mmCIF file of C-alpha atoms in Angstrom:
data_model
loop_
_atom_site.group_PDB
_atom_site.id
_atom_site.type_symbol
_atom_site.label_atom_id
_atom_site.label_comp_id
_atom_site.label_asym_id
_atom_site.label_seq_id
_atom_site.Cartn_x
_atom_site.Cartn_y
_atom_site.Cartn_z
ATOM 1 C CA UNK J 1 -9.808 14.922 -7.901
ATOM 2 C CA UNK J 2 -6.131 15.391 -7.021
ATOM 3 C CA UNK J 3 -3.005 16.107 -8.667
ATOM 4 C CA UNK J 4 -0.085 16.727 -7.180
ATOM 5 C CA UNK J 5 1.833 14.163 -5.746
ATOM 6 C CA UNK J 6 1.728 12.913 -2.172
ATOM 7 C CA UNK J 7 4.629 13.001 0.228
ATOM 8 C CA UNK J 8 3.390 10.881 2.540
ATOM 9 C CA UNK J 9 1.008 7.623 3.012
ATOM 10 C CA UNK J 10 -1.344 10.134 5.793
ATOM 11 C CA UNK J 11 -1.884 13.021 2.961
ATOM 12 C CA UNK J 12 -3.123 10.115 0.224
ATOM 13 C CA UNK J 13 -5.294 8.643 3.453
ATOM 14 C CA UNK J 14 -6.740 12.525 3.555
ATOM 15 C CA UNK J 15 -6.967 13.453 0.426
ATOM 16 C CA UNK J 16 -8.496 10.179 -0.366
ATOM 17 C CA UNK J 17 -11.125 10.326 2.152
ATOM 18 C CA UNK J 18 -12.428 13.590 1.868
ATOM 19 C CA UNK J 19 -12.707 13.081 -1.870
ATOM 20 C CA UNK J 20 -14.807 10.146 -1.347
ATOM 21 C CA UNK J 21 -16.972 11.837 2.304
ATOM 22 C CA UNK J 22 -17.011 15.249 0.433
ATOM 23 C CA UNK J 23 -18.606 14.354 -3.026
ATOM 24 C CA UNK J 24 -22.332 14.635 -3.560
ATOM 25 C CA UNK J 25 -23.787 11.128 -2.841
ATOM 26 C CA UNK J 26 -25.239 9.513 -5.335
ATOM 27 C CA UNK J 27 -28.439 8.948 -3.793
ATOM 28 C CA UNK J 28 -29.102 12.515 -3.648
ATOM 29 C CA UNK J 29 -28.934 12.331 -7.706
ATOM 30 C CA UNK J 30 -31.612 10.002 -7.429
ATOM 31 C CA UNK J 31 -29.627 7.186 -7.714
ATOM 32 C CA UNK J 32 -28.994 4.082 -5.464
ATOM 33 C CA UNK J 33 -25.893 5.076 -3.497
ATOM 34 C CA UNK J 34 -22.851 3.117 -4.308
ATOM 35 C CA UNK J 35 -19.895 2.223 -1.963
ATOM 36 C CA UNK J 36 -16.311 3.091 -2.368
ATOM 37 C CA UNK J 37 -15.014 -0.881 -2.228
ATOM 38 C CA UNK J 38 -11.172 -0.326 -3.037
ATOM 39 C CA UNK J 39 -8.086 -0.161 -1.251
ATOM 40 C CA UNK J 40 -6.066 3.087 -1.055
ATOM 41 C CA UNK J 41 -2.820 1.745 -1.224
ATOM 42 C CA UNK J 42 0.808 3.040 -0.412
ATOM 43 C CA UNK J 43 4.338 1.277 -0.428
ATOM 44 C CA UNK J 44 7.823 2.630 -0.139
ATOM 45 C CA UNK J 45 10.536 0.340 -0.807
ATOM 46 C CA UNK J 46 14.173 0.292 -1.078
ATOM 47 C CA UNK J 47 14.298 0.541 -4.675
ATOM 48 C CA UNK J 48 12.344 -0.123 -8.242
ATOM 49 C CA UNK J 49 13.054 -3.630 -9.225
ATOM 50 C CA UNK J 50 11.124 -6.182 -6.961
ATOM 51 C CA UNK J 51 13.238 -9.060 -7.454
ATOM 52 C CA UNK J 52 16.302 -6.993 -5.669
ATOM 53 C CA UNK J 53 14.512 -4.344 -3.456
ATOM 54 C CA UNK J 54 12.266 -4.945 -1.089
ATOM 55 C CA UNK J 55 9.080 -3.414 0.781
ATOM 56 C CA UNK J 56 9.856 -1.430 3.767
ATOM 57 C CA UNK J 57 6.571 -0.095 4.572
ATOM 58 C CA UNK J 58 2.795 -0.705 3.806
ATOM 59 C CA UNK J 59 -0.115 1.441 4.272
ATOM 60 C CA UNK J 60 -3.695 0.851 3.090
ATOM 61 C CA UNK J 61 -7.158 2.187 4.210
ATOM 62 C CA UNK J 62 -10.346 0.332 2.902
ATOM 63 C CA UNK J 63 -12.248 3.176 1.390
ATOM 64 C CA UNK J 64 -15.404 1.220 1.918
ATOM 65 C CA UNK J 65 -14.672 1.536 5.489
ATOM 66 C CA UNK J 66 -12.400 4.655 5.980
ATOM 67 C CA UNK J 67 -11.394 3.974 9.740
ATOM 68 C CA UNK J 68 -9.983 0.211 8.830
ATOM 69 C CA UNK J 69 -6.334 1.478 8.239
ATOM 70 C CA UNK J 70 -3.288 -0.599 8.143
ATOM 71 C CA UNK J 71 0.274 0.523 8.501
ATOM 72 C CA UNK J 72 3.353 -1.536 9.135
ATOM 73 C CA UNK J 73 7.439 -1.439 8.761
ATOM 74 C CA UNK J 74 9.822 -4.314 8.040
ATOM 75 C CA UNK J 75 13.638 -4.431 7.999
ATOM 76 C CA UNK J 76 15.444 -4.889 4.749
ATOM 77 C CA UNK J 77 15.503 -8.837 3.979
ATOM 78 C CA UNK J 78 19.583 -9.603 3.770
ATOM 79 C CA UNK J 79 19.099 -10.911 0.365
ATOM 80 C CA UNK J 80 17.975 -7.868 -0.934
ATOM 81 C CA UNK J 81 19.546 -4.114 -1.713
ATOM 82 C CA UNK J 82 18.862 -0.532 -1.265
ATOM 83 C CA UNK J 83 19.082 2.387 -3.398
ATOM 84 C CA UNK J 84 19.934 6.121 -1.662
ATOM 85 C CA UNK J 85 17.971 7.783 -4.041
ATOM 86 C CA UNK J 86 14.871 5.761 -2.741
ATOM 87 C CA UNK J 87 15.561 6.288 0.721
ATOM 88 C CA UNK J 88 15.962 9.935 -0.288
ATOM 89 C CA UNK J 89 12.517 9.826 -1.625
ATOM 90 C CA UNK J 90 10.715 7.840 0.812
ATOM 91 C CA UNK J 91 12.163 9.317 4.139
ATOM 92 C CA UNK J 92 13.756 6.132 5.740
ATOM 93 C CA UNK J 93 17.506 6.065 6.939
ATOM 94 C CA UNK J 94 19.815 3.203 6.826
ATOM 95 C CA UNK J 95 19.528 2.758 10.229
ATOM 96 C CA UNK J 96 16.067 2.467 9.727
ATOM 97 C CA UNK J 97 15.807 -0.064 7.161
ATOM 98 C CA UNK J 98 18.197 -2.388 8.963
ATOM 99 C CA UNK J 99 16.967 -1.990 12.508
ATOM 100 C CA UNK J 100 16.240 -5.955 13.262
ATOM 101 C CA UNK J 101 13.327 -4.824 16.243
ATOM 102 C CA UNK J 102 11.009 -4.325 13.297
ATOM 103 C CA UNK J 103 9.151 -7.190 11.323
ATOM 104 C CA UNK J 104 10.292 -9.080 9.140
ATOM 105 C CA UNK J 105 9.072 -9.118 5.623
ATOM 106 C CA UNK J 106 7.322 -12.360 5.914
ATOM 107 C CA UNK J 107 6.207 -11.077 9.225
ATOM 108 C CA UNK J 108 4.776 -7.462 7.948
ATOM 109 C CA UNK J 109 3.342 -9.687 4.650
ATOM 110 C CA UNK J 110 1.654 -12.419 6.884
ATOM 111 C CA UNK J 111 -0.530 -9.059 8.781
ATOM 112 C CA UNK J 112 -1.330 -7.826 5.492
ATOM 113 C CA UNK J 113 -2.730 -10.728 4.287
ATOM 114 C CA UNK J 114 -5.059 -11.334 7.729
ATOM 115 C CA UNK J 115 -6.083 -7.531 7.298
ATOM 116 C CA UNK J 116 -7.118 -8.322 3.841
ATOM 117 C CA UNK J 117 -9.026 -10.697 4.612
ATOM 118 C CA UNK J 118 -11.648 -8.001 5.893
ATOM 119 C CA UNK J 119 -11.410 -6.392 2.413
ATOM 120 C CA UNK J 120 -14.728 -7.448 0.463
ATOM 121 C CA UNK J 121 -12.958 -6.185 -2.695
ATOM 122 C CA UNK J 122 -9.313 -5.868 -3.528
ATOM 123 C CA UNK J 123 -8.687 -2.942 -6.205
ATOM 124 C CA UNK J 124 -6.198 -0.872 -5.539
ATOM 125 C CA UNK J 125 -6.067 2.765 -6.106
ATOM 126 C CA UNK J 126 -3.132 4.960 -5.154
ATOM 127 C CA UNK J 127 -0.134 6.772 -6.680
ATOM 128 C CA UNK J 128 2.087 4.572 -8.923
ATOM 129 C CA UNK J 129 0.242 2.034 -7.679
ATOM 130 C CA UNK J 130 1.276 -0.600 -10.382
ATOM 131 C CA UNK J 131 4.856 -0.147 -8.764
ATOM 132 C CA UNK J 132 3.217 -1.124 -5.282
ATOM 133 C CA UNK J 133 1.496 -4.141 -6.805
ATOM 134 C CA UNK J 134 4.471 -5.666 -8.229
ATOM 135 C CA UNK J 135 6.072 -5.228 -5.063
ATOM 136 C CA UNK J 136 3.394 -6.740 -2.898
ATOM 137 C CA UNK J 137 2.702 -9.376 -5.587
ATOM 138 C CA UNK J 138 6.772 -10.171 -5.190
ATOM 139 C CA UNK J 139 6.506 -10.018 -1.870
ATOM 140 C CA UNK J 140 3.511 -12.590 -1.261
ATOM 141 C CA UNK J 141 5.425 -15.433 -3.374
ATOM 142 C CA UNK J 142 8.685 -14.886 -1.521
ATOM 143 C CA UNK J 143 6.970 -15.196 2.009
ATOM 144 C CA UNK J 144 4.681 -18.390 1.056
ATOM 145 C CA UNK J 145 1.357 -16.768 1.050
ATOM 146 C CA UNK J 146 -0.917 -17.919 -1.934
ATOM 147 C CA UNK J 147 -2.171 -14.875 -2.731
ATOM 148 C CA UNK J 148 -1.644 -12.271 -5.704
ATOM 149 C CA UNK J 149 -3.140 -8.891 -6.692
ATOM 150 C CA UNK J 150 -5.069 -9.022 -10.125
ATOM 151 C CA UNK J 151 -4.510 -5.890 -12.858
ATOM 152 C CA UNK J 152 -7.374 -3.999 -12.088
ATOM 153 C CA UNK J 153 -6.443 -1.005 -10.238
ATOM 154 C CA UNK J 154 -7.625 2.922 -10.150
#
């Protein structure tokens, strides 16, 4: 598996997709082929605390069907703040996070929730996915969407 840190969501998706597709199929080893029923996920946030910082973007791939993916960005909600260090890591600029032509967090979370309904399994896999899950669960709650990811992650 890949041990280096991914600097972009697209590299993470490519690596995870190829690691799933290039491995020897289980059926060739005399066992029934198992499905990759997880969601590769990467979120970019305005900081590290889901109570005062916000999601800026969500990228996800349904590993059961890697052609099925989701990507969306939103502007920083007025009640949330950002850390300059976080922007240095995720590559967003202050202008980009305040761009009101992007979706609101509530609209982004609604679109992501609708995309999730097409996933047969909602186990998350990714880099530091427990932080992403904490932000997503907080954003679902703040957006009034009755959904929470469970604690099973990879």
